[in-house]
Amino acid sequence: MRTIRAGIVGVGKIGRAQIAAVRSMAFADVAAIAMRDPERAAAMASELKISTHYRDYRDLVADPDVDVVHVCTPNSSHFEICKAAIGAGKAVLCEKPLTISAKESEELLALAISRNVKTAVNFVYRHYAAIQALRDIISRGALGDIYTVHGEYLQDWLLYDSDYDWRVESSVGGASRAMADIGSHWCDLACFLTGEKIVEVCADLATFLPRRRRPGGRAAGRADTSGAGQFAGAGPCDSASSLVDVDTEDYGSALLRFAGGIRGCCTVSQVSAGGRTGPSIQADGSKASAQWSYESPGLLVIRKRQEPDTILEYSDPVQNRLQAQKAMIESFYSALSERASPGRERLYADFADGHHSVEVVEAMMASSRSGHWERL
């Protein structure tokens, strides 16, 4: 069976992690990269020993040596790159959020279905062994009927007004920041574990730092869109920095209602001092509850009334985000290469899951504005 050849659009922290993951598989390799800055593209291709580099993503999409396109660029560019790749008949793996509006994500989903193109969205937390074990525990009824799922995702990388990144600019990252960036991970995890979609939300979003210091030399709407990693650019700004207005949220809490009647609650923040940049989630059932945290990714804690806690340990190699990234791509590529066993369940998120996530975030923004529950 021939090698699957990837084209990576945007080679920042996420793009580099995906390149490493692709190269770790015997049946895949990286054929080309694309970056807006031609000098950086050439330097990156040389450093990573990739033979072909482009300035324009459209040239990468048109390259006959590229079978699957990885979209690792800022959020506002996802739609046009994914649309071009699907139009060319290429499989697509897109960073989350899939798009910055449900209208765009709906169009991409319909196009992918019409072109019979395989798609994936980079929700990596699904691929931790303990998470997949918890999903099986829930589906077998070991916790009983699930009443609620609740948890949080707390970070501190944007705690100060001197912390800056393209994600704070709505023209680049989209109208939502904390919910679209990390709330989307948490909500996808809740849907994956329960097997139910979110149908109604009541949310409160807040921007505690309405002005931030943008580094000197960076114009509004011209953030580095090469796909730099989440923490690149965050931190103290130089003396030439300027104060700019920020209209994306630092924090959000949401009540959730799921299709089958499960209730949920999540809190996300990018201004929580000491936040360790990972989610935690607990499912409460009629027999028992189960809790997982990114800080102890190989452990599940099972709790029952008037009984000692049971700690289940999973020694699977997926123990951190980079390993989860590899597992996610391997799952997707196995489907592309038909290496997956016939009838085997798809574990990676596809564009249908990505579209649902965008719908959830849009409903949360609408609810925060209206002060009422919003149906998807």
mmCIF file of N, CA and C in Angstrom, residues 51-154:
data_model
loop_
_atom_site.group_PDB
_atom_site.id
_atom_site.type_symbol
_atom_site.label_atom_id
_atom_site.label_comp_id
_atom_site.label_asym_id
_atom_site.label_seq_id
_atom_site.Cartn_x
_atom_site.Cartn_y
_atom_site.Cartn_z
ATOM 1 N N SER A 51 11.244 18.569 1.111
ATOM 2 C CA SER A 51 11.757 18.925 -0.217
ATOM 3 C C SER A 51 11.028 20.079 -0.882
ATOM 4 N N THR A 52 9.750 20.272 -0.579
ATOM 5 C CA THR A 52 8.954 21.260 -1.301
ATOM 6 C C THR A 52 8.314 22.250 -0.336
ATOM 7 N N HIS A 53 8.407 23.526 -0.675
ATOM 8 C CA HIS A 53 7.752 24.548 0.145
ATOM 9 C C HIS A 53 7.090 25.578 -0.757
ATOM 10 N N TYR A 54 5.985 26.136 -0.267
ATOM 11 C CA TYR A 54 5.200 27.102 -1.028
ATOM 12 C C TYR A 54 4.909 28.324 -0.171
ATOM 13 N N ARG A 55 4.704 29.436 -0.839
ATOM 14 C CA ARG A 55 4.233 30.647 -0.171
ATOM 15 C C ARG A 55 2.715 30.657 -0.107
ATOM 16 N N ASP A 56 2.060 30.112 -1.134
ATOM 17 C CA ASP A 56 0.603 30.147 -1.270
ATOM 18 C C ASP A 56 0.027 28.756 -1.023
ATOM 19 N N TYR A 57 -0.929 28.656 -0.105
ATOM 20 C CA TYR A 57 -1.534 27.358 0.191
ATOM 21 C C TYR A 57 -2.194 26.743 -1.028
ATOM 22 N N ARG A 58 -2.649 27.568 -1.974
ATOM 23 C CA ARG A 58 -3.307 27.029 -3.166
ATOM 24 C C ARG A 58 -2.354 26.205 -4.015
ATOM 25 N N ASP A 59 -1.088 26.573 -4.011
ATOM 26 C CA ASP A 59 -0.099 25.779 -4.739
ATOM 27 C C ASP A 59 0.118 24.436 -4.058
ATOM 28 N N LEU A 60 0.109 24.427 -2.737
ATOM 29 C CA LEU A 60 0.236 23.155 -2.013
ATOM 30 C C LEU A 60 -0.969 22.262 -2.279
ATOM 31 N N VAL A 61 -2.163 22.845 -2.241
ATOM 32 C CA VAL A 61 -3.383 22.076 -2.493
ATOM 33 C C VAL A 61 -3.368 21.465 -3.889
ATOM 34 N N ALA A 62 -2.814 22.185 -4.858
ATOM 35 C CA ALA A 62 -2.776 21.708 -6.245
ATOM 36 C C ALA A 62 -1.659 20.704 -6.499
ATOM 37 N N ASP A 63 -0.746 20.541 -5.560
ATOM 38 C CA ASP A 63 0.397 19.643 -5.739
ATOM 39 C C ASP A 63 -0.088 18.195 -5.821
ATOM 40 N N PRO A 64 0.180 17.488 -6.919
ATOM 41 C CA PRO A 64 -0.292 16.106 -7.050
ATOM 42 C C PRO A 64 0.366 15.143 -6.068
ATOM 43 N N ASP A 65 1.473 15.559 -5.455
ATOM 44 C CA ASP A 65 2.140 14.698 -4.480
ATOM 45 C C ASP A 65 1.517 14.787 -3.091
ATOM 46 N N VAL A 66 0.547 15.684 -2.906
ATOM 47 C CA VAL A 66 -0.113 15.859 -1.605
ATOM 48 C C VAL A 66 -1.447 15.123 -1.604
ATOM 49 N N ASP A 67 -1.614 14.198 -0.655
ATOM 50 C CA ASP A 67 -2.858 13.434 -0.523
ATOM 51 C C ASP A 67 -3.793 14.020 0.529
ATOM 52 N N VAL A 68 -3.218 14.567 1.597
ATOM 53 C CA VAL A 68 -4.014 15.092 2.706
ATOM 54 C C VAL A 68 -3.439 16.435 3.130
ATOM 55 N N VAL A 69 -4.314 17.408 3.343
ATOM 56 C CA VAL A 69 -3.898 18.762 3.709
ATOM 57 C C VAL A 69 -4.166 18.984 5.196
ATOM 58 N N HIS A 70 -3.125 19.397 5.918
ATOM 59 C CA HIS A 70 -3.251 19.760 7.330
ATOM 60 C C HIS A 70 -3.360 21.277 7.422
ATOM 61 N N VAL A 71 -4.429 21.768 8.029
ATOM 62 C CA VAL A 71 -4.650 23.209 8.161
ATOM 63 C C VAL A 71 -4.290 23.618 9.589
ATOM 64 N N CYS A 72 -3.112 24.219 9.740
ATOM 65 C CA CYS A 72 -2.568 24.576 11.057
ATOM 66 C C CYS A 72 -2.377 26.080 11.179
ATOM 67 N N THR A 73 -3.264 26.829 10.592
ATOM 68 C CA THR A 73 -3.184 28.287 10.542
ATOM 69 C C THR A 73 -4.201 28.910 11.503
ATOM 70 N N PRO A 74 -4.145 30.230 11.710
ATOM 71 C CA PRO A 74 -5.147 30.890 12.548
ATOM 72 C C PRO A 74 -6.577 30.687 12.044
ATOM 73 N N ASN A 75 -7.508 30.813 12.974
ATOM 74 C CA ASN A 75 -8.892 30.395 12.763
ATOM 75 C C ASN A 75 -9.577 31.012 11.551
ATOM 76 N N SER A 76 -9.348 32.299 11.312
ATOM 77 C CA SER A 76 -10.076 32.984 10.244
ATOM 78 C C SER A 76 -9.723 32.472 8.859
ATOM 79 N N SER A 77 -8.607 31.755 8.728
ATOM 80 C CA SER A 77 -8.196 31.241 7.417
ATOM 81 C C SER A 77 -8.637 29.805 7.172
ATOM 82 N N HIS A 78 -9.186 29.133 8.175
ATOM 83 C CA HIS A 78 -9.528 27.720 8.030
ATOM 84 C C HIS A 78 -10.506 27.464 6.890
ATOM 85 N N PHE A 79 -11.535 28.300 6.805
ATOM 86 C CA PHE A 79 -12.598 28.054 5.834
ATOM 87 C C PHE A 79 -12.066 28.009 4.407
ATOM 88 N N GLU A 80 -11.332 29.039 4.010
ATOM 89 C CA GLU A 80 -10.897 29.116 2.616
ATOM 90 C C GLU A 80 -9.901 28.011 2.271
ATOM 91 N N ILE A 81 -9.024 27.655 3.210
ATOM 92 C CA ILE A 81 -8.043 26.601 2.934
ATOM 93 C C ILE A 81 -8.731 25.241 2.852
ATOM 94 N N CYS A 82 -9.619 24.951 3.806
ATOM 95 C CA CYS A 82 -10.356 23.680 3.782
ATOM 96 C C CYS A 82 -11.207 23.563 2.526
ATOM 97 N N LYS A 83 -11.868 24.643 2.154
ATOM 98 C CA LYS A 83 -12.723 24.622 0.967
ATOM 99 C C LYS A 83 -11.908 24.321 -0.283
ATOM 100 N N ALA A 84 -10.740 24.930 -0.398
ATOM 101 C CA ALA A 84 -9.887 24.679 -1.555
ATOM 102 C C ALA A 84 -9.411 23.233 -1.582
ATOM 103 N N ALA A 85 -9.031 22.703 -0.427
ATOM 104 C CA ALA A 85 -8.535 21.334 -0.362
ATOM 105 C C ALA A 85 -9.629 20.328 -0.708
ATOM 106 N N ILE A 86 -10.827 20.524 -0.155
ATOM 107 C CA ILE A 86 -11.938 19.622 -0.467
ATOM 108 C C ILE A 86 -12.288 19.714 -1.941
ATOM 109 N N GLY A 87 -12.285 20.938 -2.479
ATOM 110 C CA GLY A 87 -12.570 21.121 -3.897
ATOM 111 C C GLY A 87 -11.593 20.387 -4.784
ATOM 112 N N ALA A 88 -10.366 20.217 -4.298
ATOM 113 C CA ALA A 88 -9.343 19.488 -5.059
ATOM 114 C C ALA A 88 -9.392 17.989 -4.789
ATOM 115 N N GLY A 89 -10.344 17.565 -3.970
ATOM 116 C CA GLY A 89 -10.485 16.141 -3.680
ATOM 117 C C GLY A 89 -9.500 15.613 -2.658
ATOM 118 N N LYS A 90 -8.876 16.517 -1.892
ATOM 119 C CA LYS A 90 -7.892 16.093 -0.893
ATOM 120 C C LYS A 90 -8.558 15.871 0.463
ATOM 121 N N ALA A 91 -8.091 14.864 1.193
ATOM 122 C CA ALA A 91 -8.514 14.703 2.580
ATOM 123 C C ALA A 91 -7.996 15.894 3.378
ATOM 124 N N VAL A 92 -8.700 16.236 4.468
ATOM 125 C CA VAL A 92 -8.339 17.430 5.235
ATOM 126 C C VAL A 92 -8.342 17.135 6.731
ATOM 127 N N LEU A 93 -7.277 17.586 7.403
ATOM 128 C CA LEU A 93 -7.221 17.606 8.864
ATOM 129 C C LEU A 93 -7.086 19.064 9.268
ATOM 130 N N CYS A 94 -8.097 19.586 9.973
ATOM 131 C CA CYS A 94 -8.111 21.005 10.337
ATOM 132 C C CYS A 94 -7.962 21.188 11.839
ATOM 133 N N GLU A 95 -7.176 22.178 12.206
ATOM 134 C CA GLU A 95 -7.078 22.570 13.613
ATOM 135 C C GLU A 95 -8.440 23.107 14.067
ATOM 136 N N LYS A 96 -8.729 22.998 15.362
ATOM 137 C CA LYS A 96 -9.979 23.556 15.881
ATOM 138 C C LYS A 96 -9.785 25.033 16.209
ATOM 139 N N PRO A 97 -10.864 25.831 16.219
ATOM 140 C CA PRO A 97 -12.203 25.488 15.735
ATOM 141 C C PRO A 97 -12.195 25.319 14.221
ATOM 142 N N LEU A 98 -13.122 24.502 13.724
ATOM 143 C CA LEU A 98 -13.155 24.246 12.288
ATOM 144 C C LEU A 98 -13.241 25.545 11.507
ATOM 145 N N THR A 99 -14.125 26.434 11.911
ATOM 146 C CA THR A 99 -14.273 27.748 11.272
ATOM 147 C C THR A 99 -14.666 28.758 12.348
ATOM 148 N N ILE A 100 -14.839 30.006 11.942
ATOM 149 C CA ILE A 100 -15.242 31.036 12.909
ATOM 150 C C ILE A 100 -16.736 31.322 12.846
ATOM 151 N N SER A 101 -17.488 30.577 12.043
ATOM 152 C CA SER A 101 -18.951 30.721 12.019
ATOM 153 C C SER A 101 -19.587 29.401 11.628
ATOM 154 N N ALA A 102 -20.803 29.160 12.133
ATOM 155 C CA ALA A 102 -21.526 27.936 11.800
ATOM 156 C C ALA A 102 -21.922 27.908 10.332
ATOM 157 N N LYS A 103 -22.138 29.066 9.737
ATOM 158 C CA LYS A 103 -22.446 29.120 8.308
ATOM 159 C C LYS A 103 -21.297 28.546 7.498
ATOM 160 N N GLU A 104 -20.070 28.911 7.864
ATOM 161 C CA GLU A 104 -18.898 28.392 7.160
ATOM 162 C C GLU A 104 -18.721 26.899 7.407
ATOM 163 N N SER A 105 -18.835 26.461 8.653
ATOM 164 C CA SER A 105 -18.620 25.041 8.959
ATOM 165 C C SER A 105 -19.685 24.168 8.315
ATOM 166 N N GLU A 106 -20.913 24.672 8.235
ATOM 167 C CA GLU A 106 -21.985 23.926 7.570
ATOM 168 C C GLU A 106 -21.678 23.756 6.089
ATOM 169 N N GLU A 107 -21.158 24.807 5.466
ATOM 170 C CA GLU A 107 -20.805 24.728 4.045
ATOM 171 C C GLU A 107 -19.680 23.718 3.815
ATOM 172 N N LEU A 108 -18.671 23.727 4.679
ATOM 173 C CA LEU A 108 -17.570 22.775 4.529
ATOM 174 C C LEU A 108 -18.053 21.341 4.704
ATOM 175 N N LEU A 109 -18.913 21.106 5.685
ATOM 176 C CA LEU A 109 -19.431 19.763 5.920
ATOM 177 C C LEU A 109 -20.206 19.272 4.711
ATOM 178 N N ALA A 110 -21.080 20.117 4.172
ATOM 179 C CA ALA A 110 -21.869 19.727 2.996
ATOM 180 C C ALA A 110 -20.964 19.445 1.802
ATOM 181 N N LEU A 111 -19.933 20.261 1.622
ATOM 182 C CA LEU A 111 -19.017 20.072 0.499
ATOM 183 C C LEU A 111 -18.233 18.777 0.648
ATOM 184 N N ALA A 112 -17.776 18.486 1.852
ATOM 185 C CA ALA A 112 -17.020 17.254 2.087
ATOM 186 C C ALA A 112 -17.878 16.024 1.825
ATOM 187 N N ILE A 113 -19.140 16.084 2.237
ATOM 188 C CA ILE A 113 -20.051 14.962 1.994
ATOM 189 C C ILE A 113 -20.293 14.796 0.500
ATOM 190 N N SER A 114 -20.522 15.900 -0.194
ATOM 191 C CA SER A 114 -20.811 15.823 -1.632
ATOM 192 C C SER A 114 -19.618 15.322 -2.427
ATOM 193 N N ARG A 115 -18.398 15.628 -1.974
ATOM 194 C CA ARG A 115 -17.185 15.197 -2.673
ATOM 195 C C ARG A 115 -16.636 13.880 -2.131
ATOM 196 N N ASN A 116 -17.316 13.321 -1.126
ATOM 197 C CA ASN A 116 -16.887 12.058 -0.511
ATOM 198 C C ASN A 116 -15.435 12.132 -0.040
ATOM 199 N N VAL A 117 -15.118 13.237 0.626
ATOM 200 C CA VAL A 117 -13.763 13.480 1.123
ATOM 201 C C VAL A 117 -13.718 13.198 2.623
ATOM 202 N N LYS A 118 -12.711 12.469 3.065
ATOM 203 C CA LYS A 118 -12.548 12.208 4.495
ATOM 204 C C LYS A 118 -11.983 13.449 5.186
ATOM 205 N N THR A 119 -12.504 13.722 6.371
ATOM 206 C CA THR A 119 -12.117 14.926 7.111
ATOM 207 C C THR A 119 -11.848 14.601 8.573
ATOM 208 N N ALA A 120 -11.086 15.479 9.211
ATOM 209 C CA ALA A 120 -10.819 15.340 10.644
ATOM 210 C C ALA A 120 -10.616 16.716 11.253
ATOM 211 N N VAL A 121 -10.961 16.838 12.526
ATOM 212 C CA VAL A 121 -10.711 18.056 13.299
ATOM 213 C C VAL A 121 -9.839 17.661 14.486
ATOM 214 N N ASN A 122 -8.901 18.516 14.842
ATOM 215 C CA ASN A 122 -7.846 18.153 15.783
ATOM 216 C C ASN A 122 -8.272 18.242 17.254
ATOM 217 N N PHE A 123 -9.276 17.456 17.620
ATOM 218 C CA PHE A 123 -9.660 17.326 19.027
ATOM 219 C C PHE A 123 -8.892 16.138 19.610
ATOM 220 N N VAL A 124 -7.756 16.419 20.237
ATOM 221 C CA VAL A 124 -6.822 15.354 20.605
ATOM 222 C C VAL A 124 -7.182 14.627 21.895
ATOM 223 N N TYR A 125 -7.954 15.258 22.785
ATOM 224 C CA TYR A 125 -8.170 14.643 24.094
ATOM 225 C C TYR A 125 -8.970 13.351 24.008
ATOM 226 N N ARG A 126 -9.691 13.148 22.935
ATOM 227 C CA ARG A 126 -10.397 11.883 22.717
ATOM 228 C C ARG A 126 -9.452 10.678 22.750
ATOM 229 N N HIS A 127 -8.182 10.922 22.463
ATOM 230 C CA HIS A 127 -7.272 9.814 22.185
ATOM 231 C C HIS A 127 -6.432 9.378 23.379
ATOM 232 N N TYR A 128 -6.691 9.940 24.546
ATOM 233 C CA TYR A 128 -6.056 9.425 25.756
ATOM 234 C C TYR A 128 -6.694 8.088 26.125
ATOM 235 N N ALA A 129 -5.859 7.134 26.533
ATOM 236 C CA ALA A 129 -6.360 5.796 26.855
ATOM 237 C C ALA A 129 -7.407 5.839 27.961
ATOM 238 N N ALA A 130 -7.180 6.664 28.977
ATOM 239 C CA ALA A 130 -8.130 6.740 30.089
ATOM 240 C C ALA A 130 -9.469 7.313 29.640
ATOM 241 N N ILE A 131 -9.446 8.251 28.703
ATOM 242 C CA ILE A 131 -10.690 8.819 28.171
ATOM 243 C C ILE A 131 -11.459 7.762 27.392
ATOM 244 N N GLN A 132 -10.771 6.997 26.567
ATOM 245 C CA GLN A 132 -11.453 5.959 25.803
ATOM 246 C C GLN A 132 -11.977 4.863 26.724
ATOM 247 N N ALA A 133 -11.250 4.590 27.799
ATOM 248 C CA ALA A 133 -11.741 3.630 28.787
ATOM 249 C C ALA A 133 -12.979 4.164 29.495
ATOM 250 N N LEU A 134 -12.980 5.451 29.830
ATOM 251 C CA LEU A 134 -14.144 6.057 30.482
ATOM 252 C C LEU A 134 -15.357 6.022 29.559
ATOM 253 N N ARG A 135 -15.138 6.269 28.294
ATOM 254 C CA ARG A 135 -16.253 6.192 27.340
ATOM 255 C C ARG A 135 -16.859 4.794 27.335
ATOM 256 N N ASP A 136 -16.013 3.778 27.375
ATOM 257 C CA ASP A 136 -16.497 2.396 27.409
ATOM 258 C C ASP A 136 -17.227 2.111 28.719
ATOM 259 N N ILE A 137 -16.709 2.612 29.822
ATOM 260 C CA ILE A 137 -17.357 2.436 31.129
ATOM 261 C C ILE A 137 -18.759 3.040 31.115
ATOM 262 N N ILE A 138 -18.879 4.236 30.544
ATOM 263 C CA ILE A 138 -20.185 4.901 30.470
ATOM 264 C C ILE A 138 -21.136 4.132 29.563
ATOM 265 N N SER A 139 -20.647 3.704 28.393
ATOM 266 C CA SER A 139 -21.521 3.025 27.428
ATOM 267 C C SER A 139 -21.989 1.671 27.948
ATOM 268 N N ARG A 140 -21.196 1.024 28.796
ATOM 269 C CA ARG A 140 -21.583 -0.268 29.378
ATOM 270 C C ARG A 140 -22.540 -0.110 30.551
ATOM 271 N N GLY A 141 -22.773 1.118 30.965
ATOM 272 C CA GLY A 141 -23.696 1.356 32.065
ATOM 273 C C GLY A 141 -23.100 1.166 33.438
ATOM 274 N N ALA A 142 -21.774 1.103 33.535
ATOM 275 C CA ALA A 142 -21.134 0.858 34.828
ATOM 276 C C ALA A 142 -21.347 2.006 35.812
ATOM 277 N N LEU A 143 -21.590 3.207 35.292
ATOM 278 C CA LEU A 143 -21.894 4.340 36.172
ATOM 279 C C LEU A 143 -23.392 4.507 36.382
ATOM 280 N N GLY A 144 -24.195 3.680 35.712
ATOM 281 C CA GLY A 144 -25.640 3.835 35.749
ATOM 282 C C GLY A 144 -26.097 4.850 34.723
ATOM 283 N N ASP A 145 -27.284 5.379 34.907
ATOM 284 C CA ASP A 145 -27.773 6.451 34.035
ATOM 285 C C ASP A 145 -26.973 7.716 34.323
ATOM 286 N N ILE A 146 -26.456 8.341 33.289
ATOM 287 C CA ILE A 146 -25.656 9.543 33.488
ATOM 288 C C ILE A 146 -26.579 10.734 33.726
ATOM 289 N N TYR A 147 -26.362 11.396 34.854
ATOM 290 C CA TYR A 147 -27.139 12.585 35.195
ATOM 291 C C TYR A 147 -26.469 13.863 34.687
ATOM 292 N N THR A 148 -25.186 13.999 35.015
ATOM 293 C CA THR A 148 -24.491 15.246 34.686
ATOM 294 C C THR A 148 -23.055 14.979 34.249
ATOM 295 N N VAL A 149 -22.511 15.914 33.459
ATOM 296 C CA VAL A 149 -21.072 15.986 33.197
ATOM 297 C C VAL A 149 -20.648 17.415 33.515
ATOM 298 N N HIS A 150 -19.526 17.556 34.189
ATOM 299 C CA HIS A 150 -19.092 18.903 34.563
ATOM 300 C C HIS A 150 -17.574 18.943 34.660
ATOM 301 N N GLY A 151 -17.025 20.135 34.528
ATOM 302 C CA GLY A 151 -15.574 20.259 34.605
ATOM 303 C C GLY A 151 -15.101 21.626 34.195
ATOM 304 N N GLU A 152 -13.805 21.709 33.910
ATOM 305 C CA GLU A 152 -13.204 23.000 33.608
ATOM 306 C C GLU A 152 -11.965 22.827 32.739
ATOM 307 N N TYR A 153 -11.546 23.945 32.173
ATOM 308 C CA TYR A 153 -10.297 24.006 31.412
ATOM 309 C C TYR A 153 -9.714 25.386 31.714
ATOM 310 N N LEU A 154 -8.684 25.417 32.542
ATOM 311 C CA LEU A 154 -8.145 26.686 33.036
ATOM 312 C C LEU A 154 -6.707 26.889 32.576
#
